[in-house]
XYZ file of C-alpha atoms in Angstrom:
469
model
C -16.257 6.751 17.580
C -14.960 10.326 17.686
C -17.028 13.211 16.307
C -20.785 13.760 16.081
C -23.118 11.101 14.675
C -25.181 12.133 11.675
C -28.890 11.317 11.496
C -31.026 12.028 8.415
C -34.826 12.136 8.781
C -36.639 11.477 5.491
C -40.329 12.224 6.120
C -42.836 14.245 4.069
C -45.042 14.954 7.116
C -43.440 18.180 8.386
C -45.017 17.983 11.841
C -43.757 14.446 12.492
C -40.389 15.254 10.933
C -39.832 18.222 13.250
C -41.056 16.270 16.257
C -38.401 13.623 15.632
C -35.822 16.323 14.845
C -36.249 18.105 18.192
C -36.177 14.769 20.055
C -32.791 13.860 18.557
C -30.915 17.125 18.070
C -29.514 17.227 21.615
C -27.530 14.017 21.009
C -26.864 13.979 17.272
C -26.211 16.106 14.214
C -29.637 15.911 12.573
C -30.648 16.820 9.019
C -34.137 16.767 7.485
C -35.495 15.917 4.049
C -39.093 15.911 2.825
C -38.473 14.138 -0.483
C -36.201 11.621 -2.162
C -34.370 14.382 -4.041
C -33.724 16.335 -0.850
C -32.597 13.148 0.935
C -30.042 12.290 -1.743
C -28.780 15.883 -1.696
C -28.304 15.675 2.090
C -26.474 12.339 1.810
C -24.131 13.826 -0.782
C -23.526 16.982 1.259
C -22.631 15.020 4.406
C -20.818 12.185 2.568
C -23.519 9.833 3.851
C -25.184 9.486 7.235
C -24.783 7.089 10.122
C -28.537 6.550 10.457
C -31.409 7.320 8.079
C -34.972 7.402 9.442
C -37.011 6.686 6.303
C -40.737 7.075 5.711
C -41.857 4.475 3.182
C -44.576 6.723 1.714
C -43.059 10.102 0.905
C -46.253 11.639 -0.487
C -49.986 11.148 -0.233
C -49.908 9.521 -3.660
C -46.749 7.549 -2.985
C -46.624 3.773 -2.656
C -44.688 1.508 -0.365
C -42.800 0.224 -3.416
C -41.457 3.735 -4.028
C -40.281 3.836 -0.434
C -38.437 0.554 -0.831
C -36.774 1.970 -3.947
C -35.508 4.836 -1.784
C -34.248 2.317 0.802
C -32.289 0.451 -1.868
C -30.825 3.693 -3.228
C -29.667 4.790 0.233
C -27.988 1.411 0.847
C -26.402 1.559 -2.610
C -24.894 4.981 -1.971
C -23.568 4.230 1.528
C -23.703 0.499 2.209
C -23.049 0.650 5.968
C -25.663 3.332 6.699
C -28.259 2.138 9.210
C -31.776 2.559 7.799
C -34.715 2.568 10.223
C -38.069 2.504 8.456
C -41.171 4.432 9.530
C -44.479 3.408 7.940
C -48.205 3.900 8.278
C -48.783 0.426 6.829
C -49.725 -1.865 9.735
C -49.240 -5.132 7.822
C -46.611 -7.496 9.192
C -45.472 -8.288 5.626
C -44.293 -4.690 5.197
C -42.060 -4.960 8.262
C -40.594 -8.271 7.068
C -39.928 -6.860 3.605
C -38.196 -3.823 5.099
C -35.822 -6.063 7.044
C -35.189 -8.209 3.945
C -34.401 -5.066 1.919
C -31.708 -4.087 4.432
C -33.498 -2.008 7.075
C -32.226 -2.335 10.647
C -35.717 -2.016 12.146
C -39.229 -0.867 11.265
C -41.681 1.273 13.276
C -45.398 1.511 12.573
C -46.921 4.962 13.024
C -47.779 6.244 15.509
C -44.735 5.261 17.544
C -43.109 6.201 20.832
C -40.050 8.387 20.119
C -38.296 6.841 23.126
C -38.372 3.466 21.388
C -36.863 5.060 18.278
C -34.062 6.653 20.316
C -33.285 3.302 21.948
C -33.084 1.529 18.586
C -30.868 4.309 17.154
C -28.434 3.958 20.072
C -28.342 0.174 19.682
C -27.846 0.394 15.919
C -24.943 2.830 16.347
C -23.241 0.444 18.768
C -23.443 -2.308 16.160
C -22.290 0.062 13.428
C -19.240 1.014 15.504
C -18.364 -2.652 16.021
C -18.691 -3.409 12.310
C -16.566 -0.412 11.335
C -13.928 -1.274 13.942
C -13.807 -4.878 12.725
C -13.336 -3.658 9.170
C -10.629 -1.243 10.293
C -8.778 -3.947 12.228
C -9.078 -6.382 9.345
C -7.789 -3.751 6.948
C -4.890 -2.982 9.314
C -3.990 -6.666 9.588
C -4.076 -6.966 5.799
C -2.066 -3.760 5.374
C 0.567 -4.811 7.896
C 0.881 -8.433 6.837
C 0.806 -7.595 3.147
C 4.172 -5.805 3.334
C 5.797 -8.802 5.111
C 9.569 -8.595 4.397
C 9.058 -5.497 2.260
C 9.997 -3.165 5.092
C 12.123 -0.082 5.483
C 12.110 3.545 6.537
C 14.594 4.943 4.024
C 13.421 7.640 1.586
C 13.683 5.132 -1.278
C 11.324 2.653 0.408
C 8.994 5.392 1.622
C 8.474 6.285 -2.037
C 7.770 2.633 -2.860
C 5.180 2.322 -0.076
C 3.524 5.546 -1.194
C 3.308 4.298 -4.790
C 1.859 0.953 -3.680
C -0.897 2.720 -1.744
C -1.604 5.020 -4.680
C -1.903 2.283 -7.303
C -3.546 -0.447 -5.188
C -7.152 0.354 -6.107
C -6.457 1.293 -9.705
C -7.457 -1.312 -12.320
C -4.415 -0.359 -14.407
C -1.453 -2.679 -14.966
C 1.572 -2.226 -12.687
C 5.149 -2.924 -13.813
C 7.599 -3.644 -10.984
C 11.232 -3.099 -11.939
C 14.258 -4.087 -9.889
C 17.170 -6.444 -9.445
C 16.684 -10.018 -8.266
C 16.038 -10.212 -4.538
C 14.658 -6.668 -4.142
C 11.164 -7.879 -3.195
C 9.125 -7.569 -6.388
C 6.737 -10.397 -5.496
C 6.258 -8.964 -2.002
C 5.387 -5.624 -3.598
C 2.913 -7.368 -5.912
C 1.253 -9.071 -2.938
C 1.108 -5.753 -1.083
C -0.666 -4.158 -4.054
C -3.158 -7.036 -4.154
C -3.909 -7.123 -0.422
C -4.441 -3.367 -0.254
C -6.815 -3.392 -3.228
C -10.539 -4.086 -3.485
C -9.574 -7.519 -4.864
C -7.934 -8.602 -1.582
C -10.486 -11.372 -0.944
C -9.995 -12.872 -4.407
C -7.047 -15.019 -5.603
C -3.482 -13.778 -5.940
C -1.902 -16.043 -8.559
C 1.885 -15.819 -9.129
C 3.562 -17.125 -12.280
C 7.368 -17.287 -12.440
C 7.772 -17.099 -16.212
C 11.508 -17.827 -16.298
C 11.022 -21.084 -14.370
C 8.638 -22.568 -16.957
C 9.804 -24.308 -20.146
C 8.913 -22.347 -23.280
C 6.736 -25.248 -24.466
C 4.555 -25.080 -21.336
C 4.191 -21.360 -20.670
C 1.188 -20.894 -23.004
C -0.837 -23.729 -21.466
C 0.206 -22.594 -17.988
C -1.200 -19.120 -18.599
C -4.222 -19.880 -20.767
C -5.029 -23.528 -20.039
C -5.826 -26.249 -22.575
C -8.685 -28.424 -23.733
C -8.734 -32.214 -23.665
C -6.758 -33.605 -26.599
C -5.048 -30.284 -27.370
C -1.709 -32.109 -27.474
C -0.203 -35.461 -26.571
C -0.747 -36.020 -22.875
C -3.677 -33.585 -22.553
C -6.035 -36.253 -21.191
C -8.322 -33.687 -19.571
C -9.166 -30.003 -19.893
C -7.200 -27.713 -17.581
C -7.765 -24.103 -16.648
C -4.835 -21.710 -16.852
C -3.561 -19.098 -14.441
C -5.716 -16.352 -15.967
C -8.863 -18.311 -15.123
C -7.539 -19.099 -11.640
C -7.011 -15.370 -11.057
C -10.527 -14.349 -12.169
C -11.640 -11.290 -10.157
C -8.220 -11.292 -8.468
C -4.624 -10.440 -9.355
C -2.248 -12.263 -11.699
C 1.451 -11.680 -11.026
C 3.811 -12.356 -13.943
C 7.384 -12.432 -12.649
C 10.246 -12.019 -15.166
C 7.780 -11.092 -17.902
C 10.696 -10.238 -20.206
C 11.406 -13.962 -20.706
C 8.083 -14.615 -22.507
C 8.392 -15.553 -26.174
C 6.799 -13.364 -28.843
C 3.908 -15.775 -29.457
C 2.845 -15.682 -25.804
C 3.391 -11.904 -25.733
C 0.865 -11.551 -28.578
C -1.737 -13.596 -26.718
C -1.055 -11.692 -23.494
C -1.566 -8.389 -25.308
C -4.973 -9.550 -26.532
C -6.061 -10.488 -23.002
C -5.024 -7.061 -21.722
C -6.915 -5.312 -24.526
C -10.040 -7.483 -24.773
C -10.174 -9.351 -21.429
C -10.773 -12.605 -23.288
C -8.874 -15.564 -24.774
C -9.221 -19.191 -25.860
C -7.548 -22.140 -24.206
C -4.889 -23.990 -26.181
C -6.787 -26.305 -28.553
C -10.109 -24.655 -27.744
C -12.647 -22.513 -29.598
C -14.741 -21.224 -26.714
C -13.922 -17.633 -25.773
C -13.279 -17.211 -22.052
C -13.860 -13.811 -20.459
C -11.839 -12.830 -17.399
C -11.666 -9.940 -14.953
C -8.023 -9.898 -13.861
C -5.736 -7.174 -12.553
C -2.237 -7.764 -13.931
C 0.976 -6.965 -12.067
C 4.169 -7.723 -14.006
C 7.784 -7.700 -12.841
C 11.169 -7.704 -14.521
C 14.846 -7.460 -13.629
C 15.676 -6.593 -17.235
C 15.420 -3.321 -19.148
C 12.307 -3.964 -21.251
C 13.000 -0.935 -23.446
C 16.315 -2.519 -24.441
C 14.464 -5.757 -25.240
C 12.003 -3.755 -27.358
C 14.888 -2.142 -29.265
C 16.412 -5.555 -29.968
C 13.091 -6.974 -31.189
C 12.719 -9.452 -28.316
C 9.760 -7.702 -26.701
C 6.683 -6.174 -28.325
C 6.562 -2.405 -28.005
C 2.732 -2.360 -27.799
C 2.826 -4.869 -24.937
C 5.501 -2.826 -23.172
C 3.272 0.266 -23.316
C 0.361 -1.794 -21.943
C 2.460 -3.084 -19.043
C 4.240 0.168 -18.238
C 1.113 2.103 -17.203
C 2.098 2.334 -13.524
C 5.838 1.609 -13.136
C 7.357 1.128 -9.665
C 11.105 0.730 -9.174
C 12.280 -1.443 -6.270
C 15.670 -0.063 -5.124
C 18.613 -2.430 -4.561
C 19.701 -2.879 -0.957
C 22.944 -0.953 -1.529
C 20.828 2.161 -2.217
C 19.054 1.859 1.131
C 21.737 0.714 3.546
C 19.929 2.543 6.369
C 17.262 -0.180 6.190
C 19.730 -3.022 6.826
C 19.499 -2.921 10.679
C 15.692 -3.013 10.483
C 15.684 -5.854 7.954
C 18.388 -7.854 9.734
C 16.644 -7.578 13.111
C 13.375 -8.630 11.507
C 14.982 -11.707 9.952
C 16.612 -12.642 13.276
C 13.258 -12.418 15.044
C 11.285 -14.374 12.430
C 13.900 -17.106 11.942
C 14.440 -17.665 15.682
C 10.690 -17.806 16.195
C 10.203 -20.228 13.302
C 13.072 -22.479 14.438
C 11.986 -22.191 18.106
C 15.385 -20.790 19.093
C 16.159 -18.225 21.828
C 16.112 -14.677 20.483
C 19.585 -13.523 19.391
C 21.043 -10.057 18.936
C 23.500 -8.702 16.383
C 26.858 -7.363 17.564
C 27.574 -3.772 16.422
C 30.724 -4.946 14.604
C 28.711 -7.522 12.643
C 26.054 -4.939 11.814
C 28.709 -2.530 10.548
C 30.104 -5.205 8.237
C 26.634 -5.902 6.873
C 25.967 -2.215 6.267
C 29.177 -1.866 4.250
C 28.580 -4.956 2.107
C 27.467 -4.508 -1.532
C 24.608 -7.101 -1.333
C 24.518 -8.159 -4.964
C 21.750 -10.594 -4.012
C 19.843 -7.804 -2.225
C 17.336 -8.620 0.537
C 17.299 -12.317 -0.336
C 21.072 -12.513 0.217
C 20.770 -10.666 3.536
C 18.120 -13.118 4.721
C 20.316 -16.104 3.848
C 23.313 -14.550 5.640
C 21.235 -13.999 8.794
C 19.938 -17.582 8.753
C 23.486 -18.879 8.352
C 24.765 -16.728 11.221
C 21.980 -17.916 13.543
C 22.709 -21.533 12.684
C 26.421 -21.137 13.371
C 26.258 -18.990 16.532
C 26.488 -20.872 19.824
C 25.727 -17.879 22.042
C 23.014 -15.240 22.001
C 24.969 -12.785 19.824
C 25.755 -12.855 16.103
C 29.435 -11.919 15.752
C 31.555 -11.046 12.689
C 32.988 -14.578 12.727
C 29.495 -15.939 12.054
C 29.247 -13.978 8.794
C 30.491 -15.437 5.487
C 33.845 -14.309 4.092
C 32.329 -12.149 1.362
C 30.564 -10.056 4.023
C 33.469 -9.936 6.471
C 35.883 -8.992 3.694
C 33.814 -6.216 2.148
C 35.845 -3.553 3.947
C 39.373 -4.939 3.313
C 41.691 -3.798 0.516
C 41.618 -5.512 -2.820
C 38.994 -5.682 -5.524
C 36.404 -8.417 -6.098
C 37.971 -11.844 -6.556
C 41.285 -10.790 -5.012
C 42.833 -12.374 -1.935
C 44.983 -10.136 0.219
C 48.024 -12.108 1.425
C 49.663 -10.639 4.543
C 53.389 -9.714 4.351
C 54.384 -12.613 6.600
C 52.440 -15.078 4.441
C 49.682 -17.572 5.312
C 49.128 -21.334 5.568
C 47.363 -22.483 2.437
C 45.837 -25.631 3.968
C 44.283 -23.547 6.761
C 42.823 -21.082 4.269
C 41.392 -23.902 2.162
C 39.863 -25.488 5.281
C 38.360 -22.140 6.319
C 36.875 -21.644 2.863
C 35.526 -25.210 2.844
C 33.866 -24.690 6.216
C 32.291 -21.425 5.071
C 30.901 -23.111 1.958
C 29.454 -25.836 4.165
C 27.916 -23.351 6.602
C 26.421 -21.236 3.812
C 24.850 -24.278 2.156
C 23.409 -25.483 5.470
C 21.978 -22.041 6.191
C 20.400 -21.824 2.742
C 18.964 -25.332 3.197
C 17.549 -24.489 6.619
C 19.895 -26.914 8.354
C 18.752 -29.934 6.297
C 21.900 -31.871 5.330
C 20.388 -33.658 2.328
C 19.404 -30.343 0.743
C 22.771 -28.785 1.560
C 24.534 -31.777 -0.005
C 22.630 -31.217 -3.262
C 23.603 -27.545 -3.255
C 27.277 -28.497 -2.964
C 27.155 -31.508 -5.297
C 28.109 -33.899 -2.488
C 26.933 -37.382 -1.568
C 25.251 -37.971 1.808
C 28.384 -39.691 3.078
C 30.610 -36.777 2.036
C 28.218 -34.364 3.716
C 28.223 -36.347 6.964
C 32.021 -36.469 6.925
C 32.354 -32.688 6.481
C 29.791 -32.003 9.217
C 31.786 -34.147 11.635
C 35.089 -32.650 10.465
C 33.982 -29.078 11.116
C 31.855 -29.797 14.185
C 28.484 -28.687 12.906
C 26.578 -31.869 13.809
C 25.363 -30.466 17.108
C 23.910 -27.378 15.452
C 21.523 -29.233 13.142
C 17.928 -30.262 13.664
C 17.246 -34.024 13.923
C 15.721 -34.143 10.432
C 18.853 -32.417 9.080
């Protein structure tokens, strides 16, 4: 560890205190305190100490119990501080109790100062290891928590800064942005950088749930609450107790569920559907929407009081077209992760292909970019992704003509060839989106298995698929 190590000696015997002080001051920054009040003042002034040498009896009238109270207070203020106890009580039970209360070691007076110095050095080695392990764990969490939410553009730098700022706040966060901008990734980043990181992160995709099920999904139900409720079931709020609940597309909730959600945010309690028992929860809520909630409030489809509760800490996720400088970083990351996952040789992106991707509008945002990269990898025979491996909508983003228009060259074109090209591109896009699995791709295109097999043979993509495809 860089910088001096801080030692605090808490001892009412001035002669012993100074003896220990002079023995340690050559190696450490040493402070002294003759009372509990002075010790707490020193801890506050130095923002804690690495090691506290604590006398269990701080006055002639003091008891060992008072000393243990001081030990607990020191550990409460700075949990990773090493406390080494000094006591005139020779009983073995006192030493055992000191260790149980959190002391690193215990010395019975009189003691050899060389033994104390040895124990201090050993305790600092362990403290350094513990702090380094915590730092590494925090770094792993910090790095992995951002996952695909990466970028170095000013827009994303602001997002990362906001995530770090709000992570440890108990307040509700509202993530706003178009579909595919990474709202769930941002929610996970907030969770994994917060003090709740070791507790559950529970996502709920509100728009994917039927209106008749959303209330029981969120709040649970009791046995017999409705036909088919053969057993009690906890809801997502209970699952997320002490953790984070992520409500995606919160604007799709009906007004009845909005009312119940508002009560949970205000009172931290609710009843299951069909139940009378009040359930108390400690949940940090992160909500997301791709709609303008204020417009929904104006039209009467969203409660204004709930909107104000959700909009405490708003974060806007920018669309990909507003951060085109991040496209090379994102695309390269997707190439690396997909090739690694599919156990394929690492591929690179040709400059011409990258330029086409940077000029594309990306209406589907990062999710669309990821699908395009997967498709290109699947279709590329060599080690380079070329423009021809990109779908038509990406390759054609820099040609004349507005959306939906086909530019016909002056000398004309062959319609059957254009139809075949379009058919192949549809096939390739579906296969890429389905991860090379033909049955899934067939469903995406509304084809039978036989039709899918025929098209794969027709366009020569059989060799590019995995065996289970």
